[in-house]
The first five atom37 places (N, CA, C, CB, O) and aatype in JSON, in Angstrom:
{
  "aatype": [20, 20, 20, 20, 20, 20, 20, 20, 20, 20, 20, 20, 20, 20, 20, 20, 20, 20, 20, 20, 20, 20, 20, 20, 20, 20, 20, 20, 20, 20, 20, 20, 20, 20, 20, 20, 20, 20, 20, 20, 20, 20, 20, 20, 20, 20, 20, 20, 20, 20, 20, 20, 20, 20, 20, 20, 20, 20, 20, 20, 20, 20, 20, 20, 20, 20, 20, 20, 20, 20, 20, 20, 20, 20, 20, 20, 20, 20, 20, 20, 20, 20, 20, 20, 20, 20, 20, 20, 20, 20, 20, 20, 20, 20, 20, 20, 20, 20, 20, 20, 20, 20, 20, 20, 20, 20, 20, 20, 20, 20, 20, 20, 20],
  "atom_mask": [
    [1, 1, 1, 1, 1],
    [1, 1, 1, 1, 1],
    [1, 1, 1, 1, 1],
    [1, 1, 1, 1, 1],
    [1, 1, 1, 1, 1],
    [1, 1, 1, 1, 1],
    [1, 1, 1, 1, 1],
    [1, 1, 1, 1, 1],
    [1, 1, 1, 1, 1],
    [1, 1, 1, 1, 1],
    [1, 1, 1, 1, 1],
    [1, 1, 1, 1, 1],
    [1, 1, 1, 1, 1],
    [1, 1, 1, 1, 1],
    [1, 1, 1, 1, 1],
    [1, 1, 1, 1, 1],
    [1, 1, 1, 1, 1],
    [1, 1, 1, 1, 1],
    [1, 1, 1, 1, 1],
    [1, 1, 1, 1, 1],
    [1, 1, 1, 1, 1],
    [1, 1, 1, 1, 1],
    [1, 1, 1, 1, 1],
    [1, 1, 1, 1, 1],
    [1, 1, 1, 1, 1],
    [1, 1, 1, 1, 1],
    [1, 1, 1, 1, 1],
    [1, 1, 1, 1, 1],
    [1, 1, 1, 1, 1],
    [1, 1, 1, 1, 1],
    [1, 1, 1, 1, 1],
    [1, 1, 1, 1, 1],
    [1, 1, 1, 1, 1],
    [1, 1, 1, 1, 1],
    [1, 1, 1, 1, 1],
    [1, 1, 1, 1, 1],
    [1, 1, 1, 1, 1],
    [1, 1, 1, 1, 1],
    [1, 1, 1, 1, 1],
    [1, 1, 1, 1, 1],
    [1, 1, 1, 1, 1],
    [1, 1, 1, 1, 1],
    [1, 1, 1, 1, 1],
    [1, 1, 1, 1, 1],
    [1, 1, 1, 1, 1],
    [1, 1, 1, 1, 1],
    [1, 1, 1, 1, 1],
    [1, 1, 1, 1, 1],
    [1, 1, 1, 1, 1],
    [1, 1, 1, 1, 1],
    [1, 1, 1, 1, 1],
    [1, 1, 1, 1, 1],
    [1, 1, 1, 1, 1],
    [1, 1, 1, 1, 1],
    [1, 1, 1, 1, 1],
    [1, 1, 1, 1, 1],
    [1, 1, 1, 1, 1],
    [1, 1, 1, 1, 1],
    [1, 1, 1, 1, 1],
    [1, 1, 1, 1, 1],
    [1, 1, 1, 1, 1],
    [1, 1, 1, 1, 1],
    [1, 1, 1, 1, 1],
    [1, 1, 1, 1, 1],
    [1, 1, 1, 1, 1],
    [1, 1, 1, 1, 1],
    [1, 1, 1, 1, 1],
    [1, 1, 1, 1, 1],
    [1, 1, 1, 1, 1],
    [1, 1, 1, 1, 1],
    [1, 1, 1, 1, 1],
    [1, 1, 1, 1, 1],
    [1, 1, 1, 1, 1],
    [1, 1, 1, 1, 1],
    [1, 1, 1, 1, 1],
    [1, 1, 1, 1, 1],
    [1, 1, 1, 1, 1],
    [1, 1, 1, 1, 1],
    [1, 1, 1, 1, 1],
    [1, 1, 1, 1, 1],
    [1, 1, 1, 1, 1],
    [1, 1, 1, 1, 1],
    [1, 1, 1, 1, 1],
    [1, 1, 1, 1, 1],
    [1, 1, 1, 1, 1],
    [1, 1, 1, 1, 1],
    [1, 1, 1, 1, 1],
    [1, 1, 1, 1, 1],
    [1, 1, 1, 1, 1],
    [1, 1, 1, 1, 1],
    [1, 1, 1, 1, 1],
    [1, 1, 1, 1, 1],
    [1, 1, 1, 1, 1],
    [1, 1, 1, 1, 1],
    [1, 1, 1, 1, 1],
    [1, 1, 1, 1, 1],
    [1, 1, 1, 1, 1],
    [1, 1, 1, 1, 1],
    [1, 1, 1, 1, 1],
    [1, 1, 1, 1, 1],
    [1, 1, 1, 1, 1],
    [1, 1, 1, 1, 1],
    [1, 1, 1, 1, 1],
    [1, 1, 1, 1, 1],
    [1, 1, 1, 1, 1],
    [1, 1, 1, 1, 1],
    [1, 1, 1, 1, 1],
    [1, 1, 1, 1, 1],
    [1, 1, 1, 1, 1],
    [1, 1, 1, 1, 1],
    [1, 1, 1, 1, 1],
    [1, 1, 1, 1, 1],
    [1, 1, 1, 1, 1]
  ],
  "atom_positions": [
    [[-1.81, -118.31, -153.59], [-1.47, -117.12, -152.83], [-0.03, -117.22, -152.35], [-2.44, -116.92, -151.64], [0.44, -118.17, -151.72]],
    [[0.79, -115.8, -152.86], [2.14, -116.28, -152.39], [2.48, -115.92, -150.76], [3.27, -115.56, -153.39], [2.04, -114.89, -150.25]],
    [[3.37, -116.96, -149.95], [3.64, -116.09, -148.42], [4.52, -115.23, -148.25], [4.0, -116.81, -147.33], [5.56, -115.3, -148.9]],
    [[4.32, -114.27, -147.39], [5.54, -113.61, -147.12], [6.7, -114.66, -146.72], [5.29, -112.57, -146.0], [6.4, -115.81, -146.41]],
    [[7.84, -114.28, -146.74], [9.18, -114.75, -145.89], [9.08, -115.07, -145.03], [10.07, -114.12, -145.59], [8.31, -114.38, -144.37]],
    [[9.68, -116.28, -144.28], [9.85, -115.96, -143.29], [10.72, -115.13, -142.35], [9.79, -116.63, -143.15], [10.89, -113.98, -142.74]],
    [[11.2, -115.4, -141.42], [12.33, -114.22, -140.82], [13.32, -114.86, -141.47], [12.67, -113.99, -139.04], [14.11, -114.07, -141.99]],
    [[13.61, -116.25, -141.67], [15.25, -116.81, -141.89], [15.24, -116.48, -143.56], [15.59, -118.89, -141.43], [16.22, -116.42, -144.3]],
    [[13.85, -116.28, -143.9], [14.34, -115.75, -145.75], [14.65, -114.34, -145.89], [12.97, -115.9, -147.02], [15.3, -113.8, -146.78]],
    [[13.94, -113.72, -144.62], [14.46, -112.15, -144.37], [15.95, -112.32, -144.28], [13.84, -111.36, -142.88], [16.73, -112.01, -145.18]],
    [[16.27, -112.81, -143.17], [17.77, -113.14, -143.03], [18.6, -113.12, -143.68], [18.06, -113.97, -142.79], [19.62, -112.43, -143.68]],
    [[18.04, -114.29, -144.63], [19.15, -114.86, -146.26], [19.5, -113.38, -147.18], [17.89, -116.24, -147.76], [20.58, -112.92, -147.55]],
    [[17.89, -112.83, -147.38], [18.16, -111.29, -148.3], [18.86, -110.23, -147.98], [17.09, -110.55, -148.54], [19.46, -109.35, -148.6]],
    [[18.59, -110.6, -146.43], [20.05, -109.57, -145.69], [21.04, -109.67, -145.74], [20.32, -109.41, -144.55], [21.83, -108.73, -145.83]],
    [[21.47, -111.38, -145.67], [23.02, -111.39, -145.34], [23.42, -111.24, -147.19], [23.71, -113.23, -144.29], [24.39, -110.55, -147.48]],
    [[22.76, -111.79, -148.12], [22.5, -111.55, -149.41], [22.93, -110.67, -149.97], [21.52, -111.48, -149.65], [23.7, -110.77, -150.92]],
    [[22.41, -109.37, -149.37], [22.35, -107.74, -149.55], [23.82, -107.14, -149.76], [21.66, -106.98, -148.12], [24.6, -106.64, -150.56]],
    [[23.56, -107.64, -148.18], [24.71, -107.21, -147.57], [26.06, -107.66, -148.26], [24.64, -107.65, -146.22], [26.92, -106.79, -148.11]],
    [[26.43, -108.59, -148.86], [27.22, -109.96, -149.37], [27.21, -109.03, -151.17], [25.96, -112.07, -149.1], [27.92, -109.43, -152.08]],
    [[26.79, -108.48, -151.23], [26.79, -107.82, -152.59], [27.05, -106.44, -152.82], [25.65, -107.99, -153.13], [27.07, -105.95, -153.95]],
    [[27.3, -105.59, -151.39], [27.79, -104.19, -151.42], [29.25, -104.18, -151.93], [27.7, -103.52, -149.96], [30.18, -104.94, -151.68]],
    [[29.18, -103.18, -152.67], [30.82, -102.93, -153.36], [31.83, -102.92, -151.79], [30.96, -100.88, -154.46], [31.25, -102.44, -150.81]],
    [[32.56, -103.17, -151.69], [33.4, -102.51, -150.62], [35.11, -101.94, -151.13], [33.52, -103.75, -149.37], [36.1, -101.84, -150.41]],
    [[35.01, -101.67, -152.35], [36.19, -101.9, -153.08], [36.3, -102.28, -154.27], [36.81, -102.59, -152.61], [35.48, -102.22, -155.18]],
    [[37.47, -102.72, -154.24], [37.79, -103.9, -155.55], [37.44, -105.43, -155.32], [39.49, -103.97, -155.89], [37.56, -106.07, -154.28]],
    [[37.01, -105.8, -156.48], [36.5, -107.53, -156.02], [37.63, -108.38, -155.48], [35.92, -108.51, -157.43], [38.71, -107.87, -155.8]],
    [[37.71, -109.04, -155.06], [38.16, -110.07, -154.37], [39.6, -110.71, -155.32], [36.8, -111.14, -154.17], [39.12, -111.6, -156.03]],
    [[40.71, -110.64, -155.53], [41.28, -111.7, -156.73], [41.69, -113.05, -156.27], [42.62, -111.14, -157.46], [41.94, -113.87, -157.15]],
    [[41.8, -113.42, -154.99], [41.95, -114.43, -154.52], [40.85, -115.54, -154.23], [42.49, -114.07, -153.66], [39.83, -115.42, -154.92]],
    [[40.87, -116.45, -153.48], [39.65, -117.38, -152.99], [40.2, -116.86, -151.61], [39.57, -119.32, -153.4], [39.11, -116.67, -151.08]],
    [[40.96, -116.57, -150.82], [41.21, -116.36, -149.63], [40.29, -114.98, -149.23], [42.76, -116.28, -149.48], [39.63, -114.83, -148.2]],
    [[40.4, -114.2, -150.14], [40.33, -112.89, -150.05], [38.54, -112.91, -149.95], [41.19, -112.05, -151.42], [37.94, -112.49, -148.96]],
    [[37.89, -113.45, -151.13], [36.81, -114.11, -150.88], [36.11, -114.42, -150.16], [36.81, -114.67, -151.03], [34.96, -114.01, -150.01]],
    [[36.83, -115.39, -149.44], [36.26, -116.37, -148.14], [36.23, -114.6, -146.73], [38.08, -118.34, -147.56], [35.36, -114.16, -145.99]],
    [[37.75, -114.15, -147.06], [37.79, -113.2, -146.25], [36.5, -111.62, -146.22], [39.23, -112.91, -146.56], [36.12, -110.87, -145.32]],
    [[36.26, -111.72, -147.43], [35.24, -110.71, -147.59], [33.62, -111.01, -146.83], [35.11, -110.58, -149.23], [32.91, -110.18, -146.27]],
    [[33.37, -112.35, -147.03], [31.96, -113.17, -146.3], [32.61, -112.54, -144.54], [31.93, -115.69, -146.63], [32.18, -111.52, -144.0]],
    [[33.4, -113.2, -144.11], [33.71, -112.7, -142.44], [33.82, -111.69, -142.41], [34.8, -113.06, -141.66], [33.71, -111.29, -141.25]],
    [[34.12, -110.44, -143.54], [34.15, -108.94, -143.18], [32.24, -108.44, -143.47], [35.55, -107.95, -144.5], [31.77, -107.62, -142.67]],
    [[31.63, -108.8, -144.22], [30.48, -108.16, -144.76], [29.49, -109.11, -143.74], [30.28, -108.28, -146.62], [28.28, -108.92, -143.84]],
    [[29.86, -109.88, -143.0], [28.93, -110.75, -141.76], [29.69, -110.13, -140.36], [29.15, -112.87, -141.86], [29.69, -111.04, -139.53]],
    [[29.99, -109.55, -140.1], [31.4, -109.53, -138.9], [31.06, -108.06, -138.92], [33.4, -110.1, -139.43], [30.14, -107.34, -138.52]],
    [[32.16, -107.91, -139.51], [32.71, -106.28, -139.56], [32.06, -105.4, -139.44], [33.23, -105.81, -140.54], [32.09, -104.72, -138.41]],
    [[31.18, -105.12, -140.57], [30.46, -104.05, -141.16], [29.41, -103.68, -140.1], [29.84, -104.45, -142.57], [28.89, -102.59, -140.34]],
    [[28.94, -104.3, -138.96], [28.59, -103.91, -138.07], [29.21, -102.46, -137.17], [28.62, -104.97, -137.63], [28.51, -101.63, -136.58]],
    [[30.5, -102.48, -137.29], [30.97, -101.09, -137.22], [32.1, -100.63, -137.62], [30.98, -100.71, -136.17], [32.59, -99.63, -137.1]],
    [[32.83, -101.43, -138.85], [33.34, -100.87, -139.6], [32.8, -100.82, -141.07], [34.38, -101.25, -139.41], [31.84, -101.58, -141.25]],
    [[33.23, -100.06, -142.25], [32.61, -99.83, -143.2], [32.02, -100.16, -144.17], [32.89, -99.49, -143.4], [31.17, -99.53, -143.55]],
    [[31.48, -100.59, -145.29], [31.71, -101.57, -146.01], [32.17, -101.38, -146.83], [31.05, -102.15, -146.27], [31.82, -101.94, -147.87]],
    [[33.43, -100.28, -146.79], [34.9, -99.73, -147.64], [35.78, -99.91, -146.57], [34.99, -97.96, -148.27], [36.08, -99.03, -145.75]],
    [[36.3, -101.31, -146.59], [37.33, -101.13, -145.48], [38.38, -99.64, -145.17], [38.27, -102.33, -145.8], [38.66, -99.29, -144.03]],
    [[38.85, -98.91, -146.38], [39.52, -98.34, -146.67], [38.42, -96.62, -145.77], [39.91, -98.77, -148.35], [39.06, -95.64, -145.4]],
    [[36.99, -96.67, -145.62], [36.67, -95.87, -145.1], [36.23, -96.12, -143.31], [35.82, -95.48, -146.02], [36.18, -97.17, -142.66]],
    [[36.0, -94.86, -142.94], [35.49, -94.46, -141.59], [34.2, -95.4, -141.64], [35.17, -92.71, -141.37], [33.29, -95.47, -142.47]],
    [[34.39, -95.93, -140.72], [32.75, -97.06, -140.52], [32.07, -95.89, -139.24], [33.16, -99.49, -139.51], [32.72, -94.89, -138.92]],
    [[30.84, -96.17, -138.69], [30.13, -95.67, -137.54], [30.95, -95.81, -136.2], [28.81, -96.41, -137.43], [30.96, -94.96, -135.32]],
    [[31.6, -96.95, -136.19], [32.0, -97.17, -134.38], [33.86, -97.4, -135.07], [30.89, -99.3, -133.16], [34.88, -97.1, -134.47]],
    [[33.79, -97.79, -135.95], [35.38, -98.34, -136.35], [36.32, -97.68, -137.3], [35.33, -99.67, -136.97], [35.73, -97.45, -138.35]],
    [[37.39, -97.35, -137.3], [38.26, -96.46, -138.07], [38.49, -97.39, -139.34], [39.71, -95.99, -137.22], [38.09, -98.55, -139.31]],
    [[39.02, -96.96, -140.28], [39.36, -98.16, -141.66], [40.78, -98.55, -141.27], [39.37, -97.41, -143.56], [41.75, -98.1, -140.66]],
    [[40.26, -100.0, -142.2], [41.13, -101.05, -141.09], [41.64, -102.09, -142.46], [39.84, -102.11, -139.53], [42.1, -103.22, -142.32]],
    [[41.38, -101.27, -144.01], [42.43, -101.87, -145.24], [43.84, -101.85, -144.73], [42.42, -100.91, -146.72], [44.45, -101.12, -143.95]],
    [[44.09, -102.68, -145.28], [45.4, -103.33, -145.77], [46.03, -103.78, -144.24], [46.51, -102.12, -146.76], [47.22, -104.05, -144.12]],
    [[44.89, -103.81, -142.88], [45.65, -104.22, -141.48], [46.23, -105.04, -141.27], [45.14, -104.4, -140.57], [45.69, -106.12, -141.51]],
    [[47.56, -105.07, -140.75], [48.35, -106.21, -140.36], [47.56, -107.6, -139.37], [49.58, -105.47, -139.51], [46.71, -107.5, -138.48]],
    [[48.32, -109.02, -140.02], [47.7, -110.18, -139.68], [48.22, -109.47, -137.56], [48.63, -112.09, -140.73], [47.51, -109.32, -136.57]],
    [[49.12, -109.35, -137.7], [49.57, -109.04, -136.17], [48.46, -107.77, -135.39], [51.42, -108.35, -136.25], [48.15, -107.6, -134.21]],
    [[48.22, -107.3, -136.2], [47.18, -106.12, -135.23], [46.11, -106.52, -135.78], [47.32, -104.29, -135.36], [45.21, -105.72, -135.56]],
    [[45.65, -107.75, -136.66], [44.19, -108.16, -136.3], [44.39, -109.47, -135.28], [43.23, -108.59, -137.8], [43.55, -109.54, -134.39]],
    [[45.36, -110.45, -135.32], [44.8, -111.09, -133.88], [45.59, -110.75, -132.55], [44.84, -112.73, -133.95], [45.77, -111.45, -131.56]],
    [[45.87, -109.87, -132.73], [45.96, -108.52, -130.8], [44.74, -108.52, -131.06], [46.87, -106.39, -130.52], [44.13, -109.55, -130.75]],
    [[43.78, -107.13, -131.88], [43.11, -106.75, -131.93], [41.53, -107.55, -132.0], [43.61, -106.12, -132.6], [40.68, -107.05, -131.28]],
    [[41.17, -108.63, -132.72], [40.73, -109.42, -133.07], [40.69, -110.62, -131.89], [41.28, -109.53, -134.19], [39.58, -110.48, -131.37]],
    [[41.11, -111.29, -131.5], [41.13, -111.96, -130.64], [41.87, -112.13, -129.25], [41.2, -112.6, -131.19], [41.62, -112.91, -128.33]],
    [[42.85, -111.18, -129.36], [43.01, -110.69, -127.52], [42.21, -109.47, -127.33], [44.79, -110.21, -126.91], [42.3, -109.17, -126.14]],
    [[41.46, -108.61, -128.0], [40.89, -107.54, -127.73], [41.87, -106.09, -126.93], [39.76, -108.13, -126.92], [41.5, -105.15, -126.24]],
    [[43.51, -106.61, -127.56], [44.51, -105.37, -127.48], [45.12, -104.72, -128.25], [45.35, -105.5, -126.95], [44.53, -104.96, -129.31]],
    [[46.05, -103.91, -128.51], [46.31, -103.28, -129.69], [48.08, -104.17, -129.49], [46.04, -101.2, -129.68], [48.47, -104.63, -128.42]],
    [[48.9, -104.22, -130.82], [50.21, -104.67, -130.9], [51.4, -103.65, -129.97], [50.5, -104.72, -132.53], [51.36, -102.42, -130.05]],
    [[52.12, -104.17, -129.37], [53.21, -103.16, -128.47], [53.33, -102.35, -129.75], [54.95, -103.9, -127.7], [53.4, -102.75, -130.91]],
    [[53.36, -101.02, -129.23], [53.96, -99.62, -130.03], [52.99, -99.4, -130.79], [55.34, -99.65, -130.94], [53.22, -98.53, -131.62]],
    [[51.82, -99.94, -130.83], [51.15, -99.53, -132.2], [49.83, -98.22, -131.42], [50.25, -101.35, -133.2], [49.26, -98.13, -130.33]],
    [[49.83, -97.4, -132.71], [49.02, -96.33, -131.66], [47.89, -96.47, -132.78], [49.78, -94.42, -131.24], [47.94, -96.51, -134.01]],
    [[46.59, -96.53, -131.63], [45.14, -96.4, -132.35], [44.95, -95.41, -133.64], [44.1, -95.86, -131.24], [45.75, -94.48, -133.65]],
    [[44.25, -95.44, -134.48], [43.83, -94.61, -135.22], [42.17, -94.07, -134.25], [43.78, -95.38, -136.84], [41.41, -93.47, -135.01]],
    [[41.67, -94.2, -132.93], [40.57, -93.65, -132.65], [40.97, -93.93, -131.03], [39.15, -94.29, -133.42], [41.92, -94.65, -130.75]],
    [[40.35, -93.45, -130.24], [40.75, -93.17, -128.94], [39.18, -94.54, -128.52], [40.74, -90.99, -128.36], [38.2, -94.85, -129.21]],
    [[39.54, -94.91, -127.42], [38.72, -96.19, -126.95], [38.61, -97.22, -127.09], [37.93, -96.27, -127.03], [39.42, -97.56, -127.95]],
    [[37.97, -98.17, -126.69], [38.01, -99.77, -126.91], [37.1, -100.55, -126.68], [38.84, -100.38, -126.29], [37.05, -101.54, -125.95]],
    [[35.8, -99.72, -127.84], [34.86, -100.81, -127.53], [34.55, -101.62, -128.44], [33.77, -100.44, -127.11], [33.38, -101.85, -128.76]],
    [[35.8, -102.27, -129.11], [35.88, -103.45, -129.94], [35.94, -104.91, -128.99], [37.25, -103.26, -130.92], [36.94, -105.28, -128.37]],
    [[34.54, -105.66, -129.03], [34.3, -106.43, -128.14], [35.63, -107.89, -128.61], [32.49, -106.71, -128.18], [36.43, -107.5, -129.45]],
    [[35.79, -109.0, -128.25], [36.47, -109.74, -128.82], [35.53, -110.86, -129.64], [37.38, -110.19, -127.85], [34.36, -111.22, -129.72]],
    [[36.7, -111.13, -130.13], [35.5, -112.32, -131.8], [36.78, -113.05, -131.67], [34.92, -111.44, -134.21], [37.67, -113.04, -132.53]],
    [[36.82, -113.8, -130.35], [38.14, -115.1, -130.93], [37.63, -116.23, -131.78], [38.91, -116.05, -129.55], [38.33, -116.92, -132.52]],
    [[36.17, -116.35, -131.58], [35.58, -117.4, -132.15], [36.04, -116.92, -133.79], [33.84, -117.54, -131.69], [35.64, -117.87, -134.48]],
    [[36.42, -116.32, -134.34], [36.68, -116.41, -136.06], [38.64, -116.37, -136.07], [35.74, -114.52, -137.15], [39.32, -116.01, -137.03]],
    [[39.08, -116.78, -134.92], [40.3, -116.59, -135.11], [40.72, -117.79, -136.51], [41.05, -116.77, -133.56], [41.72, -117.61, -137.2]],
    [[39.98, -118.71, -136.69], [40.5, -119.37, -137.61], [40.74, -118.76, -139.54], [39.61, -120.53, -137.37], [41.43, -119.18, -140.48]],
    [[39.68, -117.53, -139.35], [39.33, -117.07, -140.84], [40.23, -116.05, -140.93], [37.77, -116.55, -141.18], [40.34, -115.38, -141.95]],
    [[40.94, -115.85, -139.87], [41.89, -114.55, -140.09], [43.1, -114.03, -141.12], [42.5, -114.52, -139.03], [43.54, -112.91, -141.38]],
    [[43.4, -115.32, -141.56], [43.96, -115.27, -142.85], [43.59, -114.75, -143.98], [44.12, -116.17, -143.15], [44.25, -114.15, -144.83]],
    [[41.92, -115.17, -143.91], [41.3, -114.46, -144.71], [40.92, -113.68, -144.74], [40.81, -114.65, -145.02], [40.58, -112.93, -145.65]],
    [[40.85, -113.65, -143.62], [40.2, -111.95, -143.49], [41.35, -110.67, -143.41], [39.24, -111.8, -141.83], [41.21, -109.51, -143.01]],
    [[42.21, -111.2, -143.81], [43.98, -110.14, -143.64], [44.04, -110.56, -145.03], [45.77, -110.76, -142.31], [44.47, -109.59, -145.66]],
    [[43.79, -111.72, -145.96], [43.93, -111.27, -147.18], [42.5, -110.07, -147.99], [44.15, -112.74, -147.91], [42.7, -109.22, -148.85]],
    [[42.04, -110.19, -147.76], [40.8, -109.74, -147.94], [40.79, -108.32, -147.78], [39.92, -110.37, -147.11], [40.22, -107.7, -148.68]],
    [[41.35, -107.57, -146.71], [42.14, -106.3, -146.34], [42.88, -105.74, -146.91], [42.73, -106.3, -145.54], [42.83, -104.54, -147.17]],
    [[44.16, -106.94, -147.36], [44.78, -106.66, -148.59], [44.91, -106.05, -149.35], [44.74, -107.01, -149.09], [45.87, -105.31, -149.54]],
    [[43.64, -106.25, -150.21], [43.44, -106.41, -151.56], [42.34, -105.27, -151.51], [43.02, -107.98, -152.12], [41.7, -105.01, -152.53]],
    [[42.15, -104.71, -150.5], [40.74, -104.0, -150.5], [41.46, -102.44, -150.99], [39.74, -104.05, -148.66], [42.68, -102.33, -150.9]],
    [[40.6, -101.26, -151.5], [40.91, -100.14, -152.12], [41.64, -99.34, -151.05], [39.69, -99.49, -152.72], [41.68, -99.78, -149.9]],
    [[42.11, -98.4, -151.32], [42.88, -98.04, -150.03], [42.96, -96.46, -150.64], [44.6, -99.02, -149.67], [43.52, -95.58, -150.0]]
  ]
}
């Protein structure tokens, strides 16, 4: 008799799922790569999974500068002079991934626009 899943195999098929939506063009880098896993685990919670489109809570955020993702990203501010593409700020902070940000700005990159 086979078992259902458990929740953490639910989990796996989710993050799985999720880890396999087009969001663009594939990846050509390993940076970009690595950067796509922190956008399709991270992001897509309220931005799109077309960086290049309107997500539910987040404006598209292809090709964003490494400088207005860690303002944005890990001080939870926007860069002097830079004006929102959406009025508000309930982008909570995620300093804890400040290290993947490279990748995750190449990953942006490279994404369809």
């Amino acid at each position: 008799m086979k078992r259902a899943p458990g929740r953490y195999g639910v989990l796996a098929g989710l993050v799985g799922l999720m880890m396999s939506c087009d969001s663009g063009q594939a990846p050509e880098s390993d940076a970009a790569a690595r950067g796509k896993v922190t956008y399709m685990n991270i992001c897509i919670a309220c931005h799109a999974a077309d960086p290049s489109e309107n997500g539910v809570l987040g404006p598209p955020i292809a090709n964003a500068s490494m400088e207005l993702l860690e303002a944005k990203v890990i001080r939870g501010e926007y860069p002097k002079g830079y004006v929102p593409k959406r009025a508000g700020s309930t982008m909570p902070n995620y300093a804890y991934v400040e290290a993947q940000l490279p990748d995750l700005q190449a990953f942006l990159a490279e994404a369809k626009r």
